[in-house]
């Protein structure tokens, strides 16, 4: 089971290995992405869909030239009229300041200042009118109290983008049935690419908040549709054969597939008390206001208000802090437990790792009474793997001093490592040491958010003790920056042999391994080194 339904790729990978995967999700967009990942539209279908859309009428024109003309600009090299690929805006600006295009006539391409004609075309679209009203009505009716949140989400789209998107959405109902799935897939990716959250120049990570960057990109939506078709084709070609995908209560074949349940984990657990799964494999989600807000908005745009209504709570929440997230993850783990067989393995994959995220996941698992069986970290790539078991083991009697438990766990880890470590590794070692203990966290009167705050505060107190730890390259109140090592009085144990630094141990083993295998793929070497140095001693790939 994927208790969070957050990563279609993981579910599909497991299904292709022969597993039957139960995905539980309240989110219509996430469910649709699972269907697309399991059986993406073929290249021929995408081309036929785009061609049918291109040829559909818009007044006396075809739709494609009509939309391209909305983004037209004049080439600064030869004065030819071209359709720009994108425009660059400044936050709170009333018009675009730069345009990006490639002229097919003279070959000029790049980024150029906008002209008065560009500004006039961009500002002829207003933030009111029929298309905006239609965009609102497809999500929630005018008398719904949550409507104000829909308006806030729509305000992250420029008026020109709303006009073009609703022009496309209006084609959905009369579009050929055989192309509906492919059309919705391209529309969904166009929704994602056409809002005001995308930084310019681009940054590495996707937006998580509904906040406009200092400079943002307004993309030509027809160009986005063309690019989307190419992206889906590349994904389809890279994954191979389709994966069977069913909807509960129909189960996939024994050869492997995905079964999607529409609803909450608790609903499924309550309705199916005798259903048992062999384990969990899931990407653990992180707080993401943009994802949940847009999921509600895009659900209405793609399928109408009836589909969006059950998920409209995603529009309401504006703040997702780590304390709240700990509580949400704990509820998901607790509601999953009755579905797992006794001693079932649970694997959580954590991407975009940071200190708050790691604490939130580990504390939530502890509060749900899961038994921790391992943690592996790669701080350089912001990745973690966490494994639990659905076991009812008795709490560890570690005493009542949370700070002392964390301190001893971190000291023991650094002694075994015999070299400085990053804060994430110390944090994981400390949390691993206190997992399942009798200290504080399994009490019914402790809220998950309180447990999160208590442990984070205790970690900072422990590391501030100068007689135990040395901080390299950081600042006094920024414990997550730089490296940490043991102070000299803690670095060694009397009458115990000195431990070779971890980097030296890895290097010795690696060299011996390579001497026996003069030709080896780097991926195979990486796998073997991770096997020999597991958990919190996992070597960085670059090392």
PDB file of N, CA and C in Angstrom, residues 100-192:
ATOM      1  N   UNK A 100      10.712  36.698 -24.739  1.00  0.00           N
ATOM      2  CA  UNK A 100      11.623  35.649 -25.186  1.00  0.00           C
ATOM      3  C   UNK A 100      11.035  35.038 -26.445  1.00  0.00           C
ATOM      4  N   UNK A 101      11.793  35.024 -27.536  1.00  0.00           N
ATOM      5  CA  UNK A 101      11.270  34.461 -28.776  1.00  0.00           C
ATOM      6  C   UNK A 101      12.409  33.995 -29.661  1.00  0.00           C
ATOM      7  N   UNK A 102      12.035  33.229 -30.678  1.00  0.00           N
ATOM      8  CA  UNK A 102      12.956  32.832 -31.741  1.00  0.00           C
ATOM      9  C   UNK A 102      12.264  33.113 -33.068  1.00  0.00           C
ATOM     10  N   UNK A 103      12.887  33.930 -33.907  1.00  0.00           N
ATOM     11  CA  UNK A 103      12.279  34.326 -35.167  1.00  0.00           C
ATOM     12  C   UNK A 103      12.584  33.288 -36.247  1.00  0.00           C
ATOM     13  N   UNK A 104      11.559  32.654 -36.829  1.00  0.00           N
ATOM     14  CA  UNK A 104      11.808  31.675 -37.895  1.00  0.00           C
ATOM     15  C   UNK A 104      12.280  32.320 -39.195  1.00  0.00           C
ATOM     16  N   UNK A 105      12.068  33.645 -39.339  1.00  0.00           N
ATOM     17  CA  UNK A 105      12.436  34.318 -40.587  1.00  0.00           C
ATOM     18  C   UNK A 105      13.923  34.640 -40.649  1.00  0.00           C
ATOM     19  N   UNK A 106      14.456  35.238 -39.574  1.00  0.00           N
ATOM     20  CA  UNK A 106      15.872  35.669 -39.605  1.00  0.00           C
ATOM     21  C   UNK A 106      16.747  34.918 -38.614  1.00  0.00           C
ATOM     22  N   UNK A 107      16.155  34.089 -37.753  1.00  0.00           N
ATOM     23  CA  UNK A 107      16.952  33.287 -36.829  1.00  0.00           C
ATOM     24  C   UNK A 107      17.318  33.977 -35.534  1.00  0.00           C
ATOM     25  N   UNK A 108      16.945  35.244 -35.368  1.00  0.00           N
ATOM     26  CA  UNK A 108      17.228  35.947 -34.110  1.00  0.00           C
ATOM     27  C   UNK A 108      16.488  35.267 -32.965  1.00  0.00           C
ATOM     28  N   UNK A 109      17.164  35.045 -31.847  1.00  0.00           N
ATOM     29  CA  UNK A 109      16.509  34.454 -30.690  1.00  0.00           C
ATOM     30  C   UNK A 109      17.142  34.981 -29.420  1.00  0.00           C
ATOM     31  N   UNK A 110      16.386  34.947 -28.352  1.00  0.00           N
ATOM     32  CA  UNK A 110      16.893  35.410 -27.069  1.00  0.00           C
ATOM     33  C   UNK A 110      15.867  36.210 -26.302  1.00  0.00           C
ATOM     34  N   UNK A 111      16.362  37.045 -25.422  1.00  0.00           N
ATOM     35  CA  UNK A 111      15.539  37.842 -24.515  1.00  0.00           C
ATOM     36  C   UNK A 111      15.681  39.315 -24.889  1.00  0.00           C
ATOM     37  N   UNK A 112      14.546  40.006 -25.072  1.00  0.00           N
ATOM     38  CA  UNK A 112      14.568  41.389 -25.544  1.00  0.00           C
ATOM     39  C   UNK A 112      13.543  42.218 -24.752  1.00  0.00           C
ATOM     40  N   UNK A 113      13.780  43.525 -24.623  1.00  0.00           N
ATOM     41  CA  UNK A 113      12.796  44.385 -23.947  1.00  0.00           C
ATOM     42  C   UNK A 113      11.469  44.376 -24.699  1.00  0.00           C
ATOM     43  N   UNK A 114      10.383  44.504 -23.963  1.00  0.00           N
ATOM     44  CA  UNK A 114       9.064  44.559 -24.596  1.00  0.00           C
ATOM     45  C   UNK A 114       8.863  45.905 -25.294  1.00  0.00           C
ATOM     46  N   UNK A 115       7.974  45.888 -26.269  1.00  0.00           N
ATOM     47  CA  UNK A 115       7.611  47.106 -26.993  1.00  0.00           C
ATOM     48  C   UNK A 115       6.258  47.604 -26.492  1.00  0.00           C
ATOM     49  N   UNK A 116       5.867  48.802 -26.958  1.00  0.00           N
ATOM     50  CA  UNK A 116       4.570  49.344 -26.573  1.00  0.00           C
ATOM     51  C   UNK A 116       3.434  48.430 -27.048  1.00  0.00           C
ATOM     52  N   UNK A 117       3.587  47.816 -28.213  1.00  0.00           N
ATOM     53  CA  UNK A 117       2.571  46.892 -28.719  1.00  0.00           C
ATOM     54  C   UNK A 117       2.446  45.661 -27.819  1.00  0.00           C
ATOM     55  N   UNK A 118       3.578  45.155 -27.329  1.00  0.00           N
ATOM     56  CA  UNK A 118       3.539  44.011 -26.400  1.00  0.00           C
ATOM     57  C   UNK A 118       2.766  44.379 -25.137  1.00  0.00           C
ATOM     58  N   UNK A 119       3.031  45.561 -24.624  1.00  0.00           N
ATOM     59  CA  UNK A 119       2.366  46.009 -23.394  1.00  0.00           C
ATOM     60  C   UNK A 119       0.864  46.162 -23.623  1.00  0.00           C
ATOM     61  N   UNK A 120       0.485  46.735 -24.753  1.00  0.00           N
ATOM     62  CA  UNK A 120      -0.935  46.920 -25.043  1.00  0.00           C
ATOM     63  C   UNK A 120      -1.654  45.583 -25.184  1.00  0.00           C
ATOM     64  N   UNK A 121      -1.014  44.616 -25.823  1.00  0.00           N
ATOM     65  CA  UNK A 121      -1.654  43.308 -25.979  1.00  0.00           C
ATOM     66  C   UNK A 121      -1.816  42.610 -24.633  1.00  0.00           C
ATOM     67  N   UNK A 122      -0.802  42.734 -23.766  1.00  0.00           N
ATOM     68  CA  UNK A 122      -0.859  42.070 -22.464  1.00  0.00           C
ATOM     69  C   UNK A 122      -1.899  42.688 -21.543  1.00  0.00           C
ATOM     70  N   UNK A 123      -2.089  44.001 -21.643  1.00  0.00           N
ATOM     71  CA  UNK A 123      -2.985  44.701 -20.713  1.00  0.00           C
ATOM     72  C   UNK A 123      -4.414  44.826 -21.222  1.00  0.00           C
ATOM     73  N   UNK A 124      -4.695  44.281 -22.413  1.00  0.00           N
ATOM     74  CA  UNK A 124      -6.086  44.338 -22.893  1.00  0.00           C
ATOM     75  C   UNK A 124      -6.977  43.334 -22.181  1.00  0.00           C
ATOM     76  N   UNK A 125      -6.350  42.367 -21.485  1.00  0.00           N
ATOM     77  CA  UNK A 125      -7.111  41.384 -20.721  1.00  0.00           C
ATOM     78  C   UNK A 125      -7.276  41.895 -19.293  1.00  0.00           C
ATOM     79  N   UNK A 126      -8.467  41.788 -18.747  1.00  0.00           N
ATOM     80  CA  UNK A 126      -8.753  42.339 -17.414  1.00  0.00           C
ATOM     81  C   UNK A 126      -8.968  41.206 -16.418  1.00  0.00           C
ATOM     82  N   UNK A 127      -8.906  41.557 -15.139  1.00  0.00           N
ATOM     83  CA  UNK A 127      -9.080  40.572 -14.069  1.00  0.00           C
ATOM     84  C   UNK A 127     -10.553  40.345 -13.736  1.00  0.00           C
ATOM     85  N   UNK A 128     -11.448  40.814 -14.588  1.00  0.00           N
ATOM     86  CA  UNK A 128     -12.876  40.551 -14.418  1.00  0.00           C
ATOM     87  C   UNK A 128     -13.432  40.114 -15.772  1.00  0.00           C
ATOM     88  N   UNK A 129     -14.698  39.785 -15.810  1.00  0.00           N
ATOM     89  CA  UNK A 129     -15.290  39.410 -17.080  1.00  0.00           C
ATOM     90  C   UNK A 129     -15.733  37.965 -17.119  1.00  0.00           C
ATOM     91  N   UNK A 130     -16.214  37.554 -18.286  1.00  0.00           N
ATOM     92  CA  UNK A 130     -16.855  36.257 -18.442  1.00  0.00           C
ATOM     93  C   UNK A 130     -15.906  35.093 -18.173  1.00  0.00           C
ATOM     94  N   UNK A 131     -14.673  35.162 -18.672  1.00  0.00           N
ATOM     95  CA  UNK A 131     -13.758  34.034 -18.519  1.00  0.00           C
ATOM     96  C   UNK A 131     -13.370  33.832 -17.053  1.00  0.00           C
ATOM     97  N   UNK A 132     -13.132  34.900 -16.321  1.00  0.00           N
ATOM     98  CA  UNK A 132     -12.809  34.758 -14.894  1.00  0.00           C
ATOM     99  C   UNK A 132     -14.017  34.194 -14.131  1.00  0.00           C
ATOM    100  N   UNK A 133     -15.220  34.682 -14.444  1.00  0.00           N
ATOM    101  CA  UNK A 133     -16.422  34.167 -13.785  1.00  0.00           C
ATOM    102  C   UNK A 133     -16.590  32.674 -14.053  1.00  0.00           C
ATOM    103  N   UNK A 134     -16.308  32.281 -15.285  1.00  0.00           N
ATOM    104  CA  UNK A 134     -16.401  30.869 -15.654  1.00  0.00           C
ATOM    105  C   UNK A 134     -15.347  30.046 -14.907  1.00  0.00           C
ATOM    106  N   UNK A 135     -14.154  30.597 -14.749  1.00  0.00           N
ATOM    107  CA  UNK A 135     -13.090  29.906 -14.020  1.00  0.00           C
ATOM    108  C   UNK A 135     -13.478  29.688 -12.561  1.00  0.00           C
ATOM    109  N   UNK A 136     -14.162  30.640 -11.963  1.00  0.00           N
ATOM    110  CA  UNK A 136     -14.633  30.508 -10.582  1.00  0.00           C
ATOM    111  C   UNK A 136     -15.760  29.491 -10.483  1.00  0.00           C
ATOM    112  N   UNK A 137     -16.717  29.582 -11.404  1.00  0.00           N
ATOM    113  CA  UNK A 137     -17.928  28.769 -11.325  1.00  0.00           C
ATOM    114  C   UNK A 137     -17.632  27.285 -11.530  1.00  0.00           C
ATOM    115  N   UNK A 138     -16.588  26.963 -12.274  1.00  0.00           N
ATOM    116  CA  UNK A 138     -16.256  25.553 -12.498  1.00  0.00           C
ATOM    117  C   UNK A 138     -15.711  24.898 -11.230  1.00  0.00           C
ATOM    118  N   UNK A 139     -15.292  25.700 -10.247  1.00  0.00           N
ATOM    119  CA  UNK A 139     -14.738  25.152  -9.009  1.00  0.00           C
ATOM    120  C   UNK A 139     -15.783  25.148  -7.895  1.00  0.00           C
ATOM    121  N   UNK A 140     -16.397  26.295  -7.632  1.00  0.00           N
ATOM    122  CA  UNK A 140     -17.397  26.404  -6.574  1.00  0.00           C
ATOM    123  C   UNK A 140     -18.494  27.362  -7.004  1.00  0.00           C
ATOM    124  N   UNK A 141     -19.732  27.140  -6.584  1.00  0.00           N
ATOM    125  CA  UNK A 141     -20.812  28.079  -6.901  1.00  0.00           C
ATOM    126  C   UNK A 141     -20.635  29.393  -6.161  1.00  0.00           C
ATOM    127  N   UNK A 142     -21.310  30.429  -6.625  1.00  0.00           N
ATOM    128  CA  UNK A 142     -21.116  31.783  -6.094  1.00  0.00           C
ATOM    129  C   UNK A 142     -21.512  31.915  -4.637  1.00  0.00           C
ATOM    130  N   UNK A 143     -22.399  31.049  -4.122  1.00  0.00           N
ATOM    131  CA  UNK A 143     -22.838  31.168  -2.728  1.00  0.00           C
ATOM    132  C   UNK A 143     -22.020  30.326  -1.762  1.00  0.00           C
ATOM    133  N   UNK A 144     -20.963  29.675  -2.244  1.00  0.00           N
ATOM    134  CA  UNK A 144     -20.137  28.848  -1.361  1.00  0.00           C
ATOM    135  C   UNK A 144     -19.183  29.741  -0.570  1.00  0.00           C
ATOM    136  N   UNK A 145     -19.110  29.592   0.770  1.00  0.00           N
ATOM    137  CA  UNK A 145     -18.225  30.446   1.583  1.00  0.00           C
ATOM    138  C   UNK A 145     -16.737  30.274   1.272  1.00  0.00           C
ATOM    139  N   UNK A 146     -16.374  29.150   0.636  1.00  0.00           N
ATOM    140  CA  UNK A 146     -14.972  28.933   0.295  1.00  0.00           C
ATOM    141  C   UNK A 146     -14.575  29.642  -0.995  1.00  0.00           C
ATOM    142  N   UNK A 147     -15.520  30.325  -1.622  1.00  0.00           N
ATOM    143  CA  UNK A 147     -15.262  30.955  -2.918  1.00  0.00           C
ATOM    144  C   UNK A 147     -14.120  31.963  -2.843  1.00  0.00           C
ATOM    145  N   UNK A 148     -13.979  32.619  -1.712  1.00  0.00           N
ATOM    146  CA  UNK A 148     -12.916  33.617  -1.561  1.00  0.00           C
ATOM    147  C   UNK A 148     -11.538  32.980  -1.752  1.00  0.00           C
ATOM    148  N   UNK A 149     -11.405  31.709  -1.358  1.00  0.00           N
ATOM    149  CA  UNK A 149     -10.120  31.025  -1.501  1.00  0.00           C
ATOM    150  C   UNK A 149      -9.864  30.639  -2.966  1.00  0.00           C
ATOM    151  N   UNK A 150     -10.939  30.349  -3.699  1.00  0.00           N
ATOM    152  CA  UNK A 150     -10.784  30.095  -5.132  1.00  0.00           C
ATOM    153  C   UNK A 150     -10.294  31.362  -5.825  1.00  0.00           C
ATOM    154  N   UNK A 151     -10.851  32.500  -5.431  1.00  0.00           N
ATOM    155  CA  UNK A 151     -10.432  33.772  -6.033  1.00  0.00           C
ATOM    156  C   UNK A 151      -8.958  34.043  -5.766  1.00  0.00           C
ATOM    157  N   UNK A 152      -8.516  33.728  -4.542  1.00  0.00           N
ATOM    158  CA  UNK A 152      -7.098  33.939  -4.210  1.00  0.00           C
ATOM    159  C   UNK A 152      -6.200  33.061  -5.076  1.00  0.00           C
ATOM    160  N   UNK A 153      -6.637  31.821  -5.327  1.00  0.00           N
ATOM    161  CA  UNK A 153      -5.837  30.927  -6.170  1.00  0.00           C
ATOM    162  C   UNK A 153      -5.820  31.411  -7.611  1.00  0.00           C
ATOM    163  N   UNK A 154      -6.967  31.860  -8.118  1.00  0.00           N
ATOM    164  CA  UNK A 154      -7.034  32.342  -9.501  1.00  0.00           C
ATOM    165  C   UNK A 154      -6.212  33.615  -9.679  1.00  0.00           C
ATOM    166  N   UNK A 155      -6.040  34.370  -8.609  1.00  0.00           N
ATOM    167  CA  UNK A 155      -5.232  35.590  -8.690  1.00  0.00           C
ATOM    168  C   UNK A 155      -3.752  35.309  -8.916  1.00  0.00           C
ATOM    169  N   UNK A 156      -3.339  34.040  -8.843  1.00  0.00           N
ATOM    170  CA  UNK A 156      -1.948  33.702  -9.164  1.00  0.00           C
ATOM    171  C   UNK A 156      -1.773  33.422 -10.655  1.00  0.00           C
ATOM    172  N   UNK A 157      -2.820  33.683 -11.442  1.00  0.00           N
ATOM    173  CA  UNK A 157      -2.742  33.598 -12.901  1.00  0.00           C
ATOM    174  C   UNK A 157      -2.984  34.986 -13.486  1.00  0.00           C
ATOM    175  N   UNK A 158      -2.206  35.349 -14.481  1.00  0.00           N
ATOM    176  CA  UNK A 158      -2.429  36.605 -15.180  1.00  0.00           C
ATOM    177  C   UNK A 158      -3.758  36.552 -15.943  1.00  0.00           C
ATOM    178  N   UNK A 159      -4.420  37.702 -16.143  1.00  0.00           N
ATOM    179  CA  UNK A 159      -5.690  37.710 -16.890  1.00  0.00           C
ATOM    180  C   UNK A 159      -5.567  37.073 -18.283  1.00  0.00           C
ATOM    181  N   UNK A 160      -4.435  37.291 -18.961  1.00  0.00           N
ATOM    182  CA  UNK A 160      -4.259  36.681 -20.280  1.00  0.00           C
ATOM    183  C   UNK A 160      -4.238  35.151 -20.171  1.00  0.00           C
ATOM    184  N   UNK A 161      -3.594  34.632 -19.146  1.00  0.00           N
ATOM    185  CA  UNK A 161      -3.544  33.179 -18.959  1.00  0.00           C
ATOM    186  C   UNK A 161      -4.935  32.621 -18.682  1.00  0.00           C
ATOM    187  N   UNK A 162      -5.728  33.302 -17.846  1.00  0.00           N
ATOM    188  CA  UNK A 162      -7.085  32.847 -17.555  1.00  0.00           C
ATOM    189  C   UNK A 162      -7.922  32.825 -18.833  1.00  0.00           C
ATOM    190  N   UNK A 163      -7.774  33.848 -19.661  1.00  0.00           N
ATOM    191  CA  UNK A 163      -8.528  33.914 -20.917  1.00  0.00           C
ATOM    192  C   UNK A 163      -8.193  32.713 -21.805  1.00  0.00           C
ATOM    193  N   UNK A 164      -6.907  32.435 -21.971  1.00  0.00           N
ATOM    194  CA  UNK A 164      -6.496  31.337 -22.844  1.00  0.00           C
ATOM    195  C   UNK A 164      -6.902  29.987 -22.249  1.00  0.00           C
ATOM    196  N   UNK A 165      -6.668  29.806 -20.943  1.00  0.00           N
ATOM    197  CA  UNK A 165      -7.000  28.524 -20.318  1.00  0.00           C
ATOM    198  C   UNK A 165      -8.493  28.226 -20.406  1.00  0.00           C
ATOM    199  N   UNK A 166      -9.334  29.220 -20.152  1.00  0.00           N
ATOM    200  CA  UNK A 166     -10.776  28.979 -20.224  1.00  0.00           C
ATOM    201  C   UNK A 166     -11.232  28.779 -21.665  1.00  0.00           C
ATOM    202  N   UNK A 167     -10.547  29.411 -22.610  1.00  0.00           N
ATOM    203  CA  UNK A 167     -10.835  29.131 -24.020  1.00  0.00           C
ATOM    204  C   UNK A 167     -10.590  27.657 -24.329  1.00  0.00           C
ATOM    205  N   UNK A 168      -9.520  27.100 -23.763  1.00  0.00           N
ATOM    206  CA  UNK A 168      -9.212  25.684 -23.959  1.00  0.00           C
ATOM    207  C   UNK A 168     -10.179  24.790 -23.178  1.00  0.00           C
ATOM    208  N   UNK A 169     -10.459  25.152 -21.918  1.00  0.00           N
ATOM    209  CA  UNK A 169     -11.358  24.346 -21.083  1.00  0.00           C
ATOM    210  C   UNK A 169     -12.746  24.254 -21.706  1.00  0.00           C
ATOM    211  N   UNK A 170     -13.185  25.326 -22.330  1.00  0.00           N
ATOM    212  CA  UNK A 170     -14.509  25.332 -22.974  1.00  0.00           C
ATOM    213  C   UNK A 170     -14.606  24.310 -24.104  1.00  0.00           C
ATOM    214  N   UNK A 171     -13.462  23.836 -24.601  1.00  0.00           N
ATOM    215  CA  UNK A 171     -13.458  22.829 -25.663  1.00  0.00           C
ATOM    216  C   UNK A 171     -13.638  21.409 -25.125  1.00  0.00           C
ATOM    217  N   UNK A 172     -13.505  21.235 -23.789  1.00  0.00           N
ATOM    218  CA  UNK A 172     -13.496  19.896 -23.213  1.00  0.00           C
ATOM    219  C   UNK A 172     -14.778  19.112 -23.485  1.00  0.00           C
ATOM    220  N   UNK A 173     -15.933  19.741 -23.210  1.00  0.00           N
ATOM    221  CA  UNK A 173     -17.188  18.993 -23.253  1.00  0.00           C
ATOM    222  C   UNK A 173     -17.497  18.455 -24.644  1.00  0.00           C
ATOM    223  N   UNK A 174     -17.207  19.213 -25.669  1.00  0.00           N
ATOM    224  CA  UNK A 174     -17.511  18.752 -27.020  1.00  0.00           C
ATOM    225  C   UNK A 174     -16.364  18.056 -27.712  1.00  0.00           C
ATOM    226  N   UNK A 175     -15.272  17.798 -26.969  1.00  0.00           N
ATOM    227  CA  UNK A 175     -14.084  17.207 -27.597  1.00  0.00           C
ATOM    228  C   UNK A 175     -14.312  15.720 -27.832  1.00  0.00           C
ATOM    229  N   UNK A 176     -13.728  15.130 -28.887  1.00  0.00           N
ATOM    230  CA  UNK A 176     -13.919  13.700 -29.161  1.00  0.00           C
ATOM    231  C   UNK A 176     -13.589  12.836 -27.946  1.00  0.00           C
ATOM    232  N   UNK A 177     -14.445  11.889 -27.646  1.00  0.00           N
ATOM    233  CA  UNK A 177     -14.304  11.071 -26.435  1.00  0.00           C
ATOM    234  C   UNK A 177     -12.971  10.326 -26.394  1.00  0.00           C
ATOM    235  N   UNK A 178     -12.499   9.868 -27.554  1.00  0.00           N
ATOM    236  CA  UNK A 178     -11.265   9.074 -27.574  1.00  0.00           C
ATOM    237  C   UNK A 178     -10.029   9.907 -27.239  1.00  0.00           C
ATOM    238  N   UNK A 179     -10.168  11.245 -27.257  1.00  0.00           N
ATOM    239  CA  UNK A 179      -9.022  12.116 -26.959  1.00  0.00           C
ATOM    240  C   UNK A 179      -9.156  12.846 -25.616  1.00  0.00           C
ATOM    241  N   UNK A 180     -10.216  12.555 -24.856  1.00  0.00           N
ATOM    242  CA  UNK A 180     -10.460  13.293 -23.609  1.00  0.00           C
ATOM    243  C   UNK A 180      -9.319  13.142 -22.610  1.00  0.00           C
ATOM    244  N   UNK A 181      -8.849  11.901 -22.410  1.00  0.00           N
ATOM    245  CA  UNK A 181      -7.797  11.659 -21.419  1.00  0.00           C
ATOM    246  C   UNK A 181      -6.517  12.401 -21.797  1.00  0.00           C
ATOM    247  N   UNK A 182      -6.118  12.318 -23.062  1.00  0.00           N
ATOM    248  CA  UNK A 182      -4.896  12.993 -23.503  1.00  0.00           C
ATOM    249  C   UNK A 182      -5.056  14.512 -23.403  1.00  0.00           C
ATOM    250  N   UNK A 183      -6.229  15.023 -23.751  1.00  0.00           N
ATOM    251  CA  UNK A 183      -6.476  16.457 -23.681  1.00  0.00           C
ATOM    252  C   UNK A 183      -6.384  16.949 -22.238  1.00  0.00           C
ATOM    253  N   UNK A 184      -6.990  16.199 -21.305  1.00  0.00           N
ATOM    254  CA  UNK A 184      -6.912  16.589 -19.891  1.00  0.00           C
ATOM    255  C   UNK A 184      -5.473  16.540 -19.381  1.00  0.00           C
ATOM    256  N   UNK A 185      -4.710  15.552 -19.833  1.00  0.00           N
ATOM    257  CA  UNK A 185      -3.309  15.464 -19.414  1.00  0.00           C
ATOM    258  C   UNK A 185      -2.528  16.695 -19.864  1.00  0.00           C
ATOM    259  N   UNK A 186      -2.723  17.112 -21.109  1.00  0.00           N
ATOM    260  CA  UNK A 186      -2.021  18.295 -21.614  1.00  0.00           C
ATOM    261  C   UNK A 186      -2.513  19.566 -20.920  1.00  0.00           C
ATOM    262  N   UNK A 187      -3.826  19.636 -20.657  1.00  0.00           N
ATOM    263  CA  UNK A 187      -4.361  20.795 -19.950  1.00  0.00           C
ATOM    264  C   UNK A 187      -3.776  20.903 -18.544  1.00  0.00           C
ATOM    265  N   UNK A 188      -3.708  19.763 -17.851  1.00  0.00           N
ATOM    266  CA  UNK A 188      -3.190  19.781 -16.478  1.00  0.00           C
ATOM    267  C   UNK A 188      -1.777  20.343 -16.438  1.00  0.00           C
ATOM    268  N   UNK A 189      -0.935  19.911 -17.347  1.00  0.00           N
ATOM    269  CA  UNK A 189       0.437  20.408 -17.357  1.00  0.00           C
ATOM    270  C   UNK A 189       0.483  21.873 -17.784  1.00  0.00           C
ATOM    271  N   UNK A 190      -0.450  22.295 -18.631  1.00  0.00           N
ATOM    272  CA  UNK A 190      -0.528  23.717 -18.997  1.00  0.00           C
ATOM    273  C   UNK A 190      -0.959  24.557 -17.802  1.00  0.00           C
ATOM    274  N   UNK A 191      -1.901  24.049 -16.980  1.00  0.00           N
ATOM    275  CA  UNK A 191      -2.294  24.757 -15.756  1.00  0.00           C
ATOM    276  C   UNK A 191      -1.076  24.996 -14.879  1.00  0.00           C
ATOM    277  N   UNK A 192      -0.250  23.961 -14.774  1.00  0.00           N
ATOM    278  CA  UNK A 192       0.930  24.030 -13.908  1.00  0.00           C
ATOM    279  C   UNK A 192       1.952  25.034 -14.423  1.00  0.00           C
TER     280      UNK A 192
END
